[in-house]
XYZ file of C-alpha atoms in Angstrom:
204
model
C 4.102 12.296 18.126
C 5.076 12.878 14.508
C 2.965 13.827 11.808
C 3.066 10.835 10.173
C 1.326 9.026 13.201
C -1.573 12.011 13.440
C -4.216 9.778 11.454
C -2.636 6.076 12.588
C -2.697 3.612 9.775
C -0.615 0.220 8.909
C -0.026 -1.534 5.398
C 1.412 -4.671 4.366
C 2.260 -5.528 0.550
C 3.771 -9.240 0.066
C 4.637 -11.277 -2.728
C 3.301 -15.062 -3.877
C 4.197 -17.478 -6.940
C 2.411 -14.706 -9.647
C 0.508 -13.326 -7.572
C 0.748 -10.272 -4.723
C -1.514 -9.035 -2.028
C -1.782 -5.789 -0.076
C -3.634 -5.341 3.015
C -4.293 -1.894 5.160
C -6.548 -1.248 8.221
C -9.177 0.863 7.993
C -8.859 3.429 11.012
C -8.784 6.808 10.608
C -7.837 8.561 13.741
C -6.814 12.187 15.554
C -4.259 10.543 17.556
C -6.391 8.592 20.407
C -9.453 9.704 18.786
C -11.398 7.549 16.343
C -13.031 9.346 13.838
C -13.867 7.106 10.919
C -13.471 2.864 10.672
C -13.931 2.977 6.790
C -11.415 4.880 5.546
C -9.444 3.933 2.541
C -5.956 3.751 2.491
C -5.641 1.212 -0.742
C -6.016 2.645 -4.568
C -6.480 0.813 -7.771
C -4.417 2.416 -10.263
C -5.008 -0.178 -13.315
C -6.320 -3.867 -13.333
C -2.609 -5.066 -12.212
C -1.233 -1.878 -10.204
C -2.503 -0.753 -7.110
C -1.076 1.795 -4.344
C -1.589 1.228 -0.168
C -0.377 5.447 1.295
C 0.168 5.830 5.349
C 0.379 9.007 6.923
C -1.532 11.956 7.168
C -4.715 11.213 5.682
C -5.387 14.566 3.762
C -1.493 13.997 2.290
C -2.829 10.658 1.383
C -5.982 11.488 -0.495
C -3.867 14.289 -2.733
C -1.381 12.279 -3.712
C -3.575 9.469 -4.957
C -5.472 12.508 -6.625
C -2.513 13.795 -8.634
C -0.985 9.835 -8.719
C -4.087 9.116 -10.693
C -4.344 12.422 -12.893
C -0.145 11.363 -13.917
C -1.320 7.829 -15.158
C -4.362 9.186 -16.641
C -2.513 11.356 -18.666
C 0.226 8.678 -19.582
C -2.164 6.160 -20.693
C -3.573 9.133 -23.273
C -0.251 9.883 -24.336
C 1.512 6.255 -24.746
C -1.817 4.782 -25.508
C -0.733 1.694 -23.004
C -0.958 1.021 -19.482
C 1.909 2.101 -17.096
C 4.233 -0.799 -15.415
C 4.384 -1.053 -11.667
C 8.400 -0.597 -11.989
C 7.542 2.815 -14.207
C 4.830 3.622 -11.728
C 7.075 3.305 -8.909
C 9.660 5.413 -10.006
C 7.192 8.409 -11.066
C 5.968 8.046 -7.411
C 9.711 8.496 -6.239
C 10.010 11.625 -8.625
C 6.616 13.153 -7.286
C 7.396 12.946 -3.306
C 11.335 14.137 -4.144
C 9.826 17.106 -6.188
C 8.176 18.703 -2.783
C 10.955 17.246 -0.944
C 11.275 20.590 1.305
C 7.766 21.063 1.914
C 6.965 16.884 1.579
C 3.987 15.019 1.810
C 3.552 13.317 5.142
C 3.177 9.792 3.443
C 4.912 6.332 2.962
C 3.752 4.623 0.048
C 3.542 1.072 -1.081
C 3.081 0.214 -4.473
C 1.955 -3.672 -5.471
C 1.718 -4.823 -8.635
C 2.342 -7.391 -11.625
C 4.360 -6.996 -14.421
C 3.969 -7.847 -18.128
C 5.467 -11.186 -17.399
C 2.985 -11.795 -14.384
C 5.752 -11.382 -12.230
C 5.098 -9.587 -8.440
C 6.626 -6.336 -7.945
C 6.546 -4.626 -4.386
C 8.089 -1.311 -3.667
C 7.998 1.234 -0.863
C 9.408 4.638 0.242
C 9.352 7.385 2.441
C 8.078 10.577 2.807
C 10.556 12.559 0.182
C 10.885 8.947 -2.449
C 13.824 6.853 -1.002
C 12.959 3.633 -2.629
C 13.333 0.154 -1.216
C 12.369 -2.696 -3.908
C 11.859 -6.002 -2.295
C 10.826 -9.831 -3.198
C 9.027 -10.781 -0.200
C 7.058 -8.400 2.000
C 7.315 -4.426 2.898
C 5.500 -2.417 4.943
C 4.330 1.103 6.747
C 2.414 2.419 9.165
C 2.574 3.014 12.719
C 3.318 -0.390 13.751
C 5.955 -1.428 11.817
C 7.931 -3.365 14.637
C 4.807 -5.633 14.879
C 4.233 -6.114 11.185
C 7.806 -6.760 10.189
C 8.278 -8.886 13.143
C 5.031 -10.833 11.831
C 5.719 -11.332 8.324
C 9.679 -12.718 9.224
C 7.670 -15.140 10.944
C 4.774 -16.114 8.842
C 6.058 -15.278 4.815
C 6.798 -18.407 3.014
C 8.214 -17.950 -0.906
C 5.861 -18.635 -3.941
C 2.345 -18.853 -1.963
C -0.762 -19.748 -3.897
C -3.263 -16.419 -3.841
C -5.365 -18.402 -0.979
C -2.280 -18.901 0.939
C -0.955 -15.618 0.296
C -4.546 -14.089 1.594
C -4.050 -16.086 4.851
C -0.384 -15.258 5.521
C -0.986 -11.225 4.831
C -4.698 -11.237 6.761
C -3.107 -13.114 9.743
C 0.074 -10.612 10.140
C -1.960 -7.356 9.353
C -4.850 -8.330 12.058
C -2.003 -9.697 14.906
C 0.047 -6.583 14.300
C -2.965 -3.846 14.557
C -4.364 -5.300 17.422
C -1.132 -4.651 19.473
C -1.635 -1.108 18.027
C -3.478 1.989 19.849
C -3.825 3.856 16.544
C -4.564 1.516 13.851
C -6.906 -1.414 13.430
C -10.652 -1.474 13.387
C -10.883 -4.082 10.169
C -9.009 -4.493 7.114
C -8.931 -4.341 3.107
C -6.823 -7.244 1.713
C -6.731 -7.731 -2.016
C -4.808 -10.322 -3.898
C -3.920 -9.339 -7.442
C -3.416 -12.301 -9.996
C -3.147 -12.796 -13.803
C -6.666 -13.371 -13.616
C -7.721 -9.859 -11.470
C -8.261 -8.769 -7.968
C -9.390 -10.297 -5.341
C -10.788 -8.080 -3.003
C -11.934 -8.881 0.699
C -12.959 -6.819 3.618
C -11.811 -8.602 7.231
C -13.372 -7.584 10.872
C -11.172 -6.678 13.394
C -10.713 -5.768 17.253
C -13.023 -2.496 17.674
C -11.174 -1.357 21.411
């Protein structure tokens, strides 16, 4: 089993007509062993940015740590708030940095930009980037997420659609999954804020 399995986890960020939504399960695991059914996996970084890590969960929680301590200190400096492309990038530099000792995460960052536009972005564990318009994901059952949102992701979705569409392939793809599951975050960031809902899902 690789590392990045250990804790279990899945995360799906997909784009709507100016509007995105990110959805994780909420399993944290030791392999076949359930430990916690609350943990969080999804960050809010500012009021249009947030950031869904997979992987080993003690990787996870540092990197949002020092993630967060970065903008903080950015926001002081350039007395503004950081763009999701800018944001993205500074991830890629931070996982690159400890690229020979890495962080066992794959990030996903979600987010709108000044022009209320969706940006989506994902990498792996040492910062390869992969910017998308539609949908990307991570976790341990990528096969069943990817194979769900092909199916389900229509362009420019309202936020309500968009909710539906992301809930639906995040809850059909976990349940097919041994180490990930047990309910879901899904929140839907607009123009107007975020959206923030907590789903139930298969507990076996």
């Amino acid at each position: 089993m690789s590392i990045l399995e250990y804790n279990g986890g899945a995360i799906i960020g997909m784009t709507g007509k100016n509007c995105v939504a990110i959805a994780c399960d909420t399993r944290l695991g030791l392999q076949q062993q359930t430990v916690s059914c609350d943990f969080q996996k999804i960050f809010k970084m500012n009021d249009k940015l947030m950031l869904g890590v997979t992987g080993l969960a003690t990787d996870v929680l540092t990197l949002q740590q020092l993630l967060k301590f970065k903008l903080n200190m950015y926001k002081l400096r350039e007395e503004r708030e950081m763009k999701p492309e800018t944001f993205s990038w500074l991830l890629t530099s931070v996982l690159y940095e400890k690229r020979f000792g890495p962080y066992f995460t794959e990030p996903v960052v979600a987010g709108l930009n000044e022009k209320n536009e969706p940006f989506l972005s994902a990498m792996d564990l040492i910062g390869a980037p992969v910017m998308t318009k539609d949908f990307v994901v991570s976790g341990t059952c990528t096969a069943n997420l990817n194979g769900m949102c092909e199916t389900m992701y229509r362009p420019d979705m309202e936020p309500d659609d968009l909710f539906e569409t992301i809930s639906q392939c995040l809850l059909a793809s976990v349940d097919r999954d041994a180490l990930s599951g047990w309910g879901a975050m899904v929140h839907v960031i607009t123009p107007e804020g975020v959206t923030s809902r907590r789903l139930k899902g298969r507990q076996d």
